[in-house]
Amino acid sequence: MNSLPLNEHSGEEEIDRAETLRRQANDIGAARSALDSAASMARGLWISFISLSAYLAIAIGSVTHRMLFLEEPLQLPIINIKLPLVAFFWIAPILFLVLHAYLLLHLKFAGDNIREWERLTKLGLRGLPDVDEGQAIEDSLRMQLPNFLLVQMLVPPKANRAGIIYLALTATVLITVIVGPVLLLSLIQLQFLPYHNWAVTWVHRLLIVADLGLIGLLWPLVLGRPIRSWRTPFQLATYVCAIAMLWISIIIATFPGERMYQSSGLGIQMLRSYLFEGSTNEVDGRSNSWFSNRLVLTGQHFVDLGDDALKNTETTQSFRGRHLEQAVLIRADLRKADFTDAFMDEAILDRAKLGGARFGCGRTGKSDDQDISDCTKLRGASFELAELQGVIFQRARLQGAKFQSADLQGASLSGAALQGASLEGANLRGALLDHAWLQGASLYESKLEGAILGMAHLEAANLDWAQLRGAMLFGAELQGASFLHTDFTGAKLDNALVWRIRAPMPENFEFVTSSQISWQTKFRLPNGEIAKSDSEAYARVVAQAMDSVTIEETRGAIVASLAVLDPDQPDPKDSLGKDAKRFWDNFQAAHNPPNDASYLTNRANYLADLACQNDAPLTRGLLRDHFEPSSKGSITSMYSQRHGIAVHILDGLEMGTCPGAIGVGDDALARLHDWAPDWKPNGDGSASFRRLAASFRAVLDPALFVAEEIFQ
């Protein structure tokens, strides 16, 4: 019987608590306090976010193509802390997106507080009979709200609801909270784009997608409007701009070497070319396009060493494995730089200084030593008028590359893929081109004195007017090559394939050796393989020449050049045709005389004179490849003539009459002294010179006889 009053008392307490909570929920003072707190928090975050955005924009805007090329650390402004460049571009945009999301969430919470205050204000003014008085009171209350831009944009007083003030409010908020962050992320992508790192660039693209998604999800909640209510022209235009930005970021802003870059349509390529691939202004070294998707560094120096220090330095800069596709390095100084296994397709290095640089293959520990996947890719690259003395291009992919008038003295291109390359007028004296792939290449007017082209693939190559004096072409595949006015004096053509060669000139074959030259063998397949028919062999030769050739223009040029080897087609008009047998029989009878010691003596001295008349790379090549013991003991070996040759060169070096011996290096000089251990300096060199002149009076240059008479 006592429980009823107790239950009544408990029910009254619950009603009182509910009434208290209702009053608190409708307490406009509490709502105003919560709004002030949220606005203060959001204002601090907003100012910090703007400051961070400006700071990042300055830091990222200071990144130059030189910094990207050299991977220089990024020095942050004001605090002067250096950060790794790639790591900065990886981490900074991620942290920026997190902070942007944090700001949007706080703005959403502030928007909720604003709308709650507005609801309670309207609820409190509902009982006033005078509507105008209620609006005036509400407007006064709005004037008392914090001067945070978001608050003033969502609940502006009457004076600020339209006109330039409201437009400025809205524009400031939208630029700093919506547009600015997306543009900053786009700036990060565009600034880093020339570095050609697909992983980091895709992170940038995904962050832009994520940021646009956050804006589309959270900004309507900040405004208190559901997404489906966005149907005004301005809002639709916003959607169109967002889609356009995504399209540019993912489809247009790509770099050479990316899969999407290769698969783009013509319209996309034209737009990309306009925005990112303008011509280079060689005056200020900048691209004429709005942005750039490749490194542009013209006329810049990357070697700070003097000549003496450079000689003792193995590597000045390392770019091993880097992606430098279509990089513009015109007139750049990159001597002794290491580009091993770099990706440099269609790079432009015209007139660059690259002496002693390396463009070879890296060692990955793979068992297949024929694998070239780790070799430098330079397909379609341009080296016109470049200084390439002593450069290493071993097994590099150089299909369609341009070397017009480049200086390649002493360069190593052993095993290099040069199909369709242009080496017109190039200086290749003493260069190593053994086992090189030169099908369809143009070596018109090139200087190949003393070059090594043993086992090289020169099918359908153009060697018109080339200088091949003293060159080694043993085992070379010369089928279909053109030799109009080519100078082969002193060259070695042993075991070469010469089927269908064009425009051979008998008068240019003085002192040539050519044992076992083959004019009937059409094709030589790798690993001794035998084709079922000549047509099948031809198809395999063409396929082999086209291997790894990615540029369509180069592919077409190679196929057109090799058409001269099609066995189903008649002999070219400028080839020997039916006279081939008689020509080559007469040739070998005249240039491979059995047991003719005088022939070898004359040839050896011709090569020695040639070495003295040219530069050190040629001299080193001749010493290395012409005067070593022959493995077969054939008459083409000049091993027995080494003593006289060494005396000739050493005397000329002492007297200053052998410029080709200057700078040959200690190894070559030691070899000469080994060949002539009895040679001693003679002050003026007269004794040795008289001895050499007496031994080879019949073959020496007339100028030498004049010198002999002077010494007598």
XYZ file of C-alpha atoms in Angstrom:
712
model
C 0.000 0.000 0.000
C 3.054 2.289 0.474
C 4.410 1.589 -3.003
C 1.906 3.763 -4.893
C 3.053 7.116 -3.490
C 6.636 6.081 -4.162
C 5.847 5.291 -7.807
C 4.052 8.590 -8.185
C 7.080 10.404 -6.736
C 9.473 8.595 -9.131
C 7.314 9.445 -12.123
C 7.298 13.109 -11.192
C 11.116 13.086 -10.955
C 11.415 11.550 -14.412
C 9.074 14.175 -15.817
C 11.134 16.913 -14.171
C 14.359 15.527 -15.597
C 12.828 15.280 -19.057
C 11.572 18.847 -18.779
C 15.031 19.975 -17.705
C 16.633 18.228 -20.666
C 14.022 19.749 -22.980
C 14.810 23.216 -21.684
C 18.538 22.549 -22.099
C 18.009 21.264 -25.634
C 16.112 24.429 -26.499
C 18.497 26.700 -24.610
C 19.583 29.256 -27.181
C 22.327 30.431 -24.877
C 23.878 26.968 -24.798
C 23.502 26.702 -28.583
C 25.227 30.062 -28.985
C 28.044 28.953 -26.695
C 28.493 25.739 -28.697
C 28.469 27.743 -31.948
C 31.139 30.115 -30.616
C 33.317 27.191 -29.557
C 32.921 25.386 -32.898
C 33.558 28.592 -34.869
C 36.688 29.319 -32.847
C 38.006 25.797 -33.449
C 37.164 25.887 -37.166
C 38.692 29.359 -37.560
C 41.999 28.167 -36.108
C 42.034 25.091 -38.323
C 41.088 27.159 -41.367
C 43.889 29.680 -40.838
C 46.383 26.878 -40.183
C 45.224 25.052 -43.302
C 45.586 28.168 -45.459
C 49.065 28.769 -44.045
C 50.059 25.165 -44.723
C 48.661 25.364 -48.258
C 50.633 28.524 -48.988
C 53.766 26.994 -47.468
C 53.450 23.842 -49.572
C 52.725 25.879 -52.704
C 55.933 27.879 -52.174
C 57.992 24.764 -51.415
C 56.628 22.824 -54.378
C 56.850 25.811 -56.702
C 60.562 26.075 -55.903
C 61.242 22.596 -57.297
C 63.109 22.928 -60.581
C 63.841 20.460 -63.351
C 67.478 20.490 -62.269
C 66.465 19.367 -58.775
C 64.343 16.572 -60.238
C 67.168 15.512 -62.562
C 69.798 15.416 -59.815
C 67.357 14.263 -57.105
C 68.515 17.113 -54.916
C 66.942 17.310 -51.433
C 64.140 19.832 -51.037
C 65.007 22.583 -48.569
C 61.852 23.732 -46.814
C 61.452 27.511 -46.549
C 61.923 29.296 -43.209
C 62.860 26.169 -41.226
C 65.672 25.261 -43.687
C 65.268 21.511 -43.262
C 66.278 19.338 -46.206
C 64.017 16.425 -47.121
C 64.526 13.678 -49.726
C 62.833 14.871 -52.891
C 60.905 11.736 -53.847
C 59.869 11.017 -50.257
C 58.528 14.561 -49.921
C 56.375 14.223 -53.041
C 55.142 10.891 -51.715
C 54.278 11.860 -48.132
C 53.372 15.569 -48.284
C 50.217 15.210 -50.444
C 48.945 12.334 -48.287
C 49.283 14.399 -45.100
C 47.709 17.362 -46.874
C 44.666 15.276 -47.834
C 44.284 14.061 -44.237
C 44.358 17.649 -42.951
C 41.864 18.723 -45.610
C 39.484 15.961 -44.553
C 39.945 17.010 -40.901
C 39.102 20.622 -41.781
C 35.994 19.604 -43.748
C 34.764 17.522 -40.817
C 35.150 20.442 -38.410
C 33.382 22.729 -40.851
C 30.574 20.183 -41.010
C 30.342 20.188 -37.206
C 30.368 24.003 -37.166
C 27.614 23.993 -39.790
C 25.504 21.719 -37.572
C 25.917 24.165 -34.644
C 24.986 27.093 -36.869
C 21.821 25.404 -38.083
C 20.869 24.417 -34.499
C 21.268 28.009 -33.317
C 19.218 29.203 -36.282
C 16.449 26.687 -35.472
C 16.234 27.746 -31.838
C 16.279 31.403 -32.793
C 13.345 30.973 -35.174
C 11.586 28.843 -32.547
C 11.957 31.590 -29.935
C 10.692 34.288 -32.259
C 7.714 32.316 -33.490
C 5.375 33.761 -30.839
C 5.923 37.392 -31.757
C 2.858 38.863 -33.447
C 4.896 41.376 -35.457
C 6.798 39.563 -38.187
C 8.953 42.582 -39.025
C 9.967 42.918 -35.396
C 10.920 39.226 -35.339
C 13.060 39.602 -38.446
C 14.763 42.667 -36.982
C 15.557 40.800 -33.765
C 16.883 37.808 -35.712
C 19.023 40.103 -37.843
C 20.448 41.718 -34.705
C 21.221 38.299 -33.246
C 23.000 37.335 -36.455
C 25.105 40.476 -36.220
C 26.293 39.216 -32.821
C 27.617 35.933 -34.239
C 31.373 35.319 -34.665
C 32.974 36.923 -37.701
C 34.151 33.582 -39.034
C 33.580 33.497 -42.785
C 31.691 30.205 -42.789
C 29.266 31.528 -40.125
C 28.737 34.735 -42.061
C 28.175 32.748 -45.268
C 25.600 30.349 -43.775
C 23.653 32.805 -41.543
C 24.473 36.265 -42.862
C 22.632 39.325 -41.598
C 20.329 41.054 -44.042
C 22.972 43.560 -45.130
C 25.349 40.790 -46.241
C 22.935 38.385 -47.903
C 23.509 39.665 -51.430
C 25.813 41.804 -53.473
C 29.562 42.053 -53.516
C 29.961 41.289 -49.807
C 28.213 37.936 -49.982
C 29.984 37.117 -53.249
C 33.354 37.871 -51.633
C 32.436 35.754 -48.595
C 31.396 32.811 -50.723
C 34.361 33.079 -53.088
C 36.853 33.239 -50.217
C 35.419 30.151 -48.559
C 35.144 28.177 -51.796
C 38.655 29.082 -52.965
C 40.354 28.272 -49.669
C 38.341 25.174 -48.767
C 37.270 23.643 -52.102
C 39.168 24.903 -55.134
C 42.549 25.654 -53.573
C 43.243 22.196 -52.107
C 42.401 20.443 -55.382
C 44.585 22.849 -57.342
C 47.439 22.347 -54.879
C 47.242 18.572 -55.291
C 47.222 19.098 -59.060
C 50.279 21.362 -58.742
C 52.073 18.624 -56.828
C 51.311 16.151 -59.627
C 52.364 18.535 -62.393
C 55.594 19.591 -60.678
C 56.633 15.981 -60.155
C 55.428 14.728 -63.545
C 58.786 15.230 -65.376
C 60.480 12.893 -62.888
C 58.637 9.955 -64.516
C 57.827 7.855 -61.454
C 54.574 6.067 -62.221
C 53.966 4.903 -58.621
C 54.188 8.377 -57.073
C 52.248 9.943 -59.952
C 49.437 7.445 -59.489
C 49.372 8.289 -55.772
C 48.891 11.924 -56.786
C 46.047 11.007 -59.142
C 44.297 8.881 -56.538
C 44.646 11.665 -53.965
C 42.960 14.093 -56.356
C 40.134 11.589 -56.854
C 39.861 11.092 -53.080
C 39.858 14.831 -52.399
C 37.116 15.472 -54.941
C 35.169 12.607 -53.385
C 35.550 14.094 -49.889
C 34.396 17.470 -51.144
C 31.383 15.940 -52.888
C 30.483 14.002 -49.739
C 31.175 16.520 -46.955
C 30.571 19.945 -48.480
C 26.807 19.414 -48.967
C 26.713 18.397 -45.288
C 28.528 21.606 -44.351
C 25.842 23.564 -46.212
C 23.056 21.390 -44.811
C 21.840 20.300 -48.243
C 21.510 16.728 -49.465
C 23.564 15.812 -52.527
C 20.460 15.131 -54.611
C 19.363 18.751 -54.200
C 22.359 20.031 -56.227
C 20.595 20.809 -59.460
C 21.330 24.493 -60.102
C 23.408 25.512 -63.152
C 26.278 26.561 -60.873
C 26.304 23.198 -59.154
C 26.154 21.318 -62.445
C 29.071 23.423 -63.693
C 30.960 22.369 -60.574
C 30.414 18.719 -61.466
C 31.638 19.346 -65.017
C 34.799 21.073 -63.731
C 35.502 18.195 -61.356
C 35.145 15.638 -64.151
C 37.380 17.737 -66.428
C 40.031 17.932 -63.723
C 39.966 14.172 -63.264
C 40.207 13.672 -67.024
C 43.233 15.955 -67.263
C 44.918 14.377 -64.246
C 44.502 10.782 -65.401
C 44.381 10.956 -69.207
C 46.163 14.139 -70.307
C 48.817 14.627 -67.612
C 50.777 11.504 -68.500
C 54.456 11.165 -69.293
C 56.426 9.296 -71.998
C 56.822 5.675 -71.058
C 53.428 5.334 -69.382
C 51.034 2.864 -70.937
C 48.257 5.447 -71.236
C 50.663 7.813 -72.965
C 51.213 5.297 -75.750
C 47.545 4.338 -76.162
C 46.077 7.847 -76.409
C 44.048 8.967 -79.401
C 45.022 11.724 -81.804
C 42.897 14.406 -80.129
C 44.329 13.622 -76.705
C 47.855 13.653 -78.107
C 47.299 17.085 -79.655
C 45.943 18.518 -76.394
C 48.784 16.939 -74.419
C 51.306 18.336 -76.871
C 49.839 21.814 -76.441
C 49.757 21.672 -72.640
C 52.899 19.658 -71.878
C 55.152 19.171 -74.902
C 55.804 22.531 -76.470
C 59.011 23.313 -78.306
C 62.058 24.269 -76.266
C 63.186 27.872 -76.117
C 66.953 27.504 -76.266
C 67.464 31.117 -75.149
C 66.010 30.718 -71.655
C 66.016 26.907 -71.644
C 62.291 26.614 -70.955
C 59.487 24.756 -72.638
C 57.016 26.881 -74.589
C 54.053 24.876 -73.250
C 52.052 25.599 -70.092
C 53.516 22.638 -68.239
C 56.021 19.906 -68.969
C 55.935 16.123 -68.745
C 59.670 15.770 -69.443
C 62.844 17.284 -68.082
C 64.058 20.330 -70.003
C 67.651 21.279 -69.142
C 69.422 23.023 -71.993
C 72.962 24.340 -71.749
C 73.401 23.328 -68.122
C 76.605 22.071 -66.518
C 76.574 19.062 -64.234
C 80.351 18.632 -63.908
C 82.133 20.908 -61.447
C 85.571 19.310 -61.768
C 88.627 20.572 -63.565
C 90.206 18.566 -66.354
C 92.858 17.016 -64.098
C 90.353 16.023 -61.424
C 87.977 14.713 -64.077
C 90.620 12.350 -65.435
C 90.911 10.711 -62.009
C 87.146 10.503 -61.480
C 85.231 7.414 -62.514
C 81.695 8.848 -62.289
C 80.562 12.452 -61.971
C 76.793 11.860 -61.743
C 74.765 8.669 -61.459
C 71.426 8.246 -63.236
C 71.349 4.456 -63.143
C 67.910 3.035 -63.856
C 66.296 6.482 -64.092
C 63.337 7.261 -66.337
C 64.440 10.128 -68.584
C 62.247 9.548 -71.621
C 62.230 12.527 -74.023
C 64.471 14.542 -71.694
C 65.857 17.660 -73.373
C 69.551 17.907 -72.507
C 70.796 20.024 -75.385
C 74.358 21.326 -74.811
C 74.412 19.789 -71.335
C 77.773 18.920 -69.769
C 77.437 15.322 -68.558
C 80.944 13.992 -69.008
C 81.537 10.662 -67.277
C 77.912 10.439 -66.149
C 76.503 6.966 -65.534
C 73.227 6.235 -67.368
C 73.420 2.455 -66.999
C 69.996 0.807 -67.487
C 68.326 4.208 -67.826
C 65.151 4.718 -69.867
C 65.965 7.499 -72.333
C 63.830 6.800 -75.379
C 63.613 9.867 -77.659
C 65.827 11.932 -75.361
C 67.480 14.940 -77.012
C 71.187 15.332 -76.272
C 72.263 17.370 -79.287
C 75.652 19.065 -78.846
C 75.924 17.622 -75.340
C 79.300 16.885 -73.766
C 79.188 13.208 -72.844
C 82.810 12.117 -73.059
C 83.405 9.006 -70.964
C 79.721 8.558 -70.089
C 78.237 5.088 -69.680
C 75.017 3.907 -71.329
C 75.521 0.195 -70.838
C 73.881 -2.681 -69.005
C 73.468 -3.294 -65.304
C 74.312 -6.512 -63.554
C 71.270 -8.181 -62.076
C 72.687 -11.655 -61.536
C 70.532 -13.173 -64.269
C 71.934 -16.326 -65.799
C 71.141 -15.233 -69.344
C 73.974 -12.932 -70.352
C 72.143 -12.196 -73.614
C 69.250 -10.538 -71.800
C 69.149 -6.836 -72.645
C 66.237 -5.848 -70.410
C 68.696 -4.163 -68.049
C 70.476 -2.198 -70.776
C 70.025 1.497 -71.465
C 67.049 2.330 -73.694
C 67.783 5.135 -76.157
C 65.356 4.343 -78.965
C 64.883 7.391 -81.165
C 67.290 9.471 -79.061
C 69.156 12.341 -80.701
C 72.910 12.920 -80.297
C 73.510 15.276 -83.210
C 76.904 17.029 -82.949
C 77.368 15.556 -79.472
C 80.795 14.917 -77.961
C 80.792 11.179 -77.257
C 84.471 10.267 -77.130
C 85.014 7.040 -75.251
C 81.334 6.656 -74.371
C 80.111 3.158 -73.521
C 76.980 2.093 -75.402
C 77.506 -1.649 -75.019
C 74.281 -3.511 -75.889
C 72.268 -0.325 -75.549
C 68.971 -0.074 -77.417
C 69.584 2.676 -79.954
C 67.107 1.793 -82.684
C 66.350 4.878 -84.754
C 68.817 7.031 -82.810
C 70.390 10.046 -84.511
C 74.150 10.595 -84.369
C 74.631 12.982 -87.284
C 78.117 14.543 -87.114
C 78.601 13.272 -83.561
C 82.113 12.599 -82.272
C 82.235 8.923 -81.223
C 85.981 8.381 -81.317
C 86.915 5.345 -79.285
C 83.323 4.762 -78.221
C 82.177 1.256 -77.395
C 78.995 0.159 -79.155
C 79.613 -3.565 -78.921
C 76.354 -5.447 -79.311
C 74.372 -2.216 -79.486
C 71.000 -2.297 -81.254
C 71.304 0.436 -83.893
C 68.716 -0.717 -86.418
C 67.576 2.220 -88.526
C 69.948 4.587 -86.736
C 71.439 7.598 -88.475
C 75.204 8.005 -88.100
C 75.733 10.242 -91.097
C 79.019 12.100 -90.878
C 79.743 10.657 -87.442
C 83.336 10.311 -86.283
C 83.692 6.634 -85.302
C 87.463 6.317 -85.553
C 88.666 3.470 -83.379
C 85.130 2.741 -82.174
C 84.017 -0.734 -81.141
C 80.986 -1.906 -83.123
C 81.529 -5.642 -82.962
C 78.291 -7.665 -82.876
C 76.333 -4.423 -83.304
C 72.936 -4.516 -85.026
C 72.992 -1.921 -87.797
C 70.370 -3.227 -90.216
C 69.067 -0.364 -92.329
C 71.325 2.139 -90.571
C 72.813 5.096 -92.417
C 76.570 5.597 -92.071
C 76.821 7.953 -95.026
C 80.146 9.840 -94.982
C 80.936 8.433 -91.548
C 84.549 8.133 -90.453
C 85.237 4.538 -89.409
C 89.026 4.343 -89.707
C 90.286 1.612 -87.411
C 86.791 0.805 -86.188
C 85.946 -2.737 -85.148
C 82.849 -4.097 -86.884
C 83.542 -7.779 -86.470
C 80.388 -9.922 -86.662
C 78.336 -6.740 -87.010
C 74.928 -6.870 -88.715
C 75.088 -4.303 -91.510
C 72.402 -5.736 -93.767
C 71.005 -3.043 -96.088
C 73.059 -0.355 -94.344
C 74.129 2.751 -96.233
C 77.926 3.165 -96.151
C 78.249 5.421 -99.182
C 81.331 7.677 -99.036
C 82.264 6.201 -95.654
C 85.904 5.955 -94.582
C 86.635 2.354 -93.535
C 90.413 2.484 -93.799
C 91.953 -0.051 -91.459
C 88.536 -1.139 -90.198
C 87.917 -4.689 -89.013
C 84.848 -6.261 -90.638
C 85.672 -9.934 -90.110
C 82.508 -12.004 -90.149
C 80.365 -8.921 -90.747
C 77.017 -9.374 -92.463
C 77.045 -6.869 -95.309
C 74.246 -8.295 -97.447
C 72.455 -5.579 -99.380
C 74.641 -2.803 -97.956
C 75.587 0.115 -100.189
C 79.269 1.052 -100.685
C 79.285 3.871 -103.231
C 82.766 5.471 -103.097
C 83.496 3.767 -99.768
C 87.194 3.594 -98.857
C 88.154 0.102 -97.588
C 91.927 0.611 -97.768
C 93.622 -1.622 -95.211
C 90.328 -3.071 -93.992
C 89.810 -6.693 -92.993
C 86.832 -8.497 -94.569
C 87.607 -12.098 -93.645
C 84.508 -14.335 -93.543
C 82.196 -11.421 -94.340
C 78.878 -11.991 -96.118
C 78.595 -9.772 -99.191
C 75.535 -11.096 -101.047
C 73.781 -8.381 -103.035
C 76.029 -5.568 -101.817
C 75.548 -2.447 -103.895
C 78.034 -0.237 -105.739
C 81.316 -2.003 -104.850
C 84.339 -0.048 -106.093
C 87.444 -2.196 -106.787
C 89.835 0.771 -106.625
C 89.009 1.391 -102.948
C 90.140 -2.040 -101.715
C 93.911 -1.521 -101.488
C 95.634 -3.593 -98.785
C 92.335 -5.328 -97.919
C 92.400 -8.893 -96.568
C 89.445 -11.088 -97.360
C 90.048 -14.764 -96.796
C 86.923 -16.930 -97.083
C 84.698 -14.019 -98.044
C 81.207 -15.300 -98.862
C 79.265 -13.780 -101.737
C 76.748 -16.625 -102.135
C 75.475 -17.102 -98.576
C 72.281 -15.106 -98.294
C 71.566 -15.243 -94.566
C 73.322 -16.376 -91.399
C 70.831 -17.334 -88.712
C 71.785 -17.210 -85.025
C 73.121 -20.277 -83.215
C 73.757 -22.042 -86.514
C 70.059 -22.529 -87.208
C 69.003 -23.564 -90.702
C 65.820 -22.269 -92.316
C 63.680 -24.408 -94.597
C 63.824 -21.808 -97.356
C 65.387 -18.487 -98.210
C 62.010 -16.825 -97.770
C 61.717 -18.155 -94.231
C 65.265 -17.041 -93.455
C 64.511 -13.572 -94.815
C 61.378 -13.328 -92.673
C 63.378 -14.295 -89.595
C 66.085 -11.752 -90.381
C 63.453 -9.021 -90.681
C 61.781 -10.119 -87.446
C 65.130 -10.136 -85.674
C 65.917 -6.638 -86.922
C 62.514 -5.400 -85.709
C 62.898 -6.846 -82.226
C 62.295 -4.217 -79.512
C 61.813 -1.442 -82.095
C 58.882 0.550 -80.710
C 58.846 3.686 -82.870
C 56.608 3.168 -85.898
C 58.641 5.459 -88.127
C 61.784 3.462 -87.384
C 59.996 0.166 -87.970
C 58.812 1.304 -91.375
C 62.279 2.515 -92.367
C 63.896 -0.800 -91.367
C 61.369 -2.880 -93.307
C 61.814 -0.682 -96.382
C 65.607 -0.964 -96.202
C 65.627 -4.734 -95.773
C 63.376 -5.206 -98.802
C 66.564 -5.343 -100.887
C 67.267 -8.756 -99.316
C 63.951 -10.306 -100.298
C 65.013 -13.464 -102.192
C 61.765 -13.409 -104.141
C 62.719 -10.064 -105.668
C 65.330 -9.539 -108.433
C 68.803 -8.248 -107.642
C 68.992 -4.477 -107.165
C 70.115 -2.547 -110.228
C 73.214 -1.192 -108.485
C 74.361 -4.614 -107.226
C 76.785 -6.942 -109.014
C 74.075 -9.334 -110.070
C 75.403 -12.013 -112.418
C 78.923 -10.533 -112.276
C 79.245 -11.215 -108.544
C 81.276 -14.429 -108.924
C 83.825 -12.910 -111.290
C 84.163 -9.767 -109.180
C 84.785 -11.585 -105.905
C 87.078 -14.208 -107.439
C 89.242 -11.445 -108.862
C 89.006 -9.531 -105.608
C 90.236 -12.412 -103.451
C 93.005 -13.263 -105.888
C 94.277 -9.700 -105.692
C 93.793 -9.083 -101.975
C 94.647 -12.412 -100.377
C 97.995 -13.356 -101.965
C 99.373 -16.551 -100.406
C 102.668 -16.254 -98.500
C 103.272 -12.716 -99.713
C 105.344 -11.145 -96.936
C 105.771 -7.864 -98.783
C 101.986 -7.463 -98.986
C 101.723 -7.773 -95.205
C 104.655 -5.429 -94.677
C 103.092 -2.790 -96.891
C 99.725 -3.198 -95.192
C 101.212 -3.024 -91.710
C 103.061 0.171 -92.502
C 99.990 1.681 -94.089
C 98.087 1.038 -90.864
C 100.928 2.453 -88.776
C 100.916 5.640 -90.844
C 97.152 5.770 -90.516
C 97.458 5.453 -86.750
C 99.968 8.289 -86.577
C 97.869 10.591 -88.695
C 94.743 10.354 -86.546
C 93.717 10.470 -82.923
C 94.485 8.252 -79.967
C 91.270 6.147 -80.100
C 92.136 4.995 -83.611
C 95.721 4.201 -82.592
C 94.556 2.150 -79.623
C 92.127 0.244 -81.827
C 94.733 -0.564 -84.457
C 97.275 -1.700 -81.877
C 94.726 -3.896 -80.195
C 93.126 -5.547 -83.174
C 95.561 -5.677 -86.084
C 98.880 -6.652 -84.584
C 97.954 -9.470 -82.207
C 98.750 -13.128 -83.061
C 96.152 -14.671 -85.351
C 94.321 -17.561 -83.778
C 94.434 -19.389 -87.084
C 97.970 -18.412 -88.033
C 96.699 -17.032 -91.312
C 98.556 -14.623 -93.513
C 96.216 -11.832 -92.383
C 98.043 -11.653 -89.067
C 100.717 -8.970 -88.861
C 102.238 -10.324 -85.688
C 105.658 -10.549 -87.328
C 105.569 -6.856 -88.221
C 105.005 -5.617 -84.692
C 108.607 -4.641 -83.964
C 108.881 -2.301 -86.929
C 105.449 -0.854 -86.264
C 106.312 -0.161 -82.620
C 109.568 1.541 -83.607
C 107.696 3.627 -86.172
C 105.142 4.879 -83.654
C 107.565 5.376 -80.742
C 109.966 7.356 -82.906
C 107.107 9.431 -84.227
C 105.891 10.047 -80.686
C 109.359 11.151 -79.599
C 109.754 13.470 -82.570
C 106.219 14.842 -82.436
C 105.399 13.492 -85.903
C 102.836 10.949 -84.684
C 99.917 12.916 -83.191
C 97.806 9.782 -83.123
C 100.063 8.334 -80.420
C 99.523 11.291 -78.116
C 97.144 10.344 -75.338
C 96.986 6.631 -76.144
C 97.405 5.804 -72.479
C 99.897 3.848 -70.424
C 98.580 0.437 -71.495
C 99.106 1.142 -75.202
C 102.577 2.583 -74.593
C 103.536 -0.447 -72.529
C 102.381 -2.674 -75.393
C 104.564 -0.761 -77.854
C 107.596 -1.135 -75.599
C 106.909 -4.859 -75.272
C 106.895 -5.172 -79.049
C 110.171 -3.250 -79.376
C 112.149 -3.956 -76.188
C 115.382 -2.715 -77.791
C 113.990 0.734 -78.582
C 115.543 3.600 -76.653
C 115.001 7.336 -76.866
C 117.560 8.984 -79.124
C 117.147 12.584 -78.206
C 116.254 13.740 -81.697
C 115.097 10.289 -82.784
C 117.351 10.324 -85.843
C 118.896 6.851 -85.483
C 115.613 5.020 -85.155
C 114.065 7.063 -87.898
C 116.889 6.263 -90.313
C 116.577 2.573 -89.440
C 112.843 2.563 -90.127
C 113.219 4.503 -93.371
C 115.861 2.102 -94.633
C 113.674 -0.891 -93.854
C 110.547 0.374 -95.573
C 111.855 2.799 -98.215
C 109.555 1.385 -100.849
C 106.365 2.042 -98.937
C 106.932 5.091 -96.759
C 105.291 8.420 -97.363
C 107.476 10.790 -99.455
C 107.539 13.236 -96.570
C 109.469 10.666 -94.549
C 112.260 10.577 -97.135
C 112.619 14.327 -96.811
C 112.951 13.935 -93.070
C 115.521 11.146 -93.543
C 117.671 13.346 -95.722
C 117.545 16.064 -93.102
C 118.781 13.688 -90.402
C 121.585 12.465 -92.627
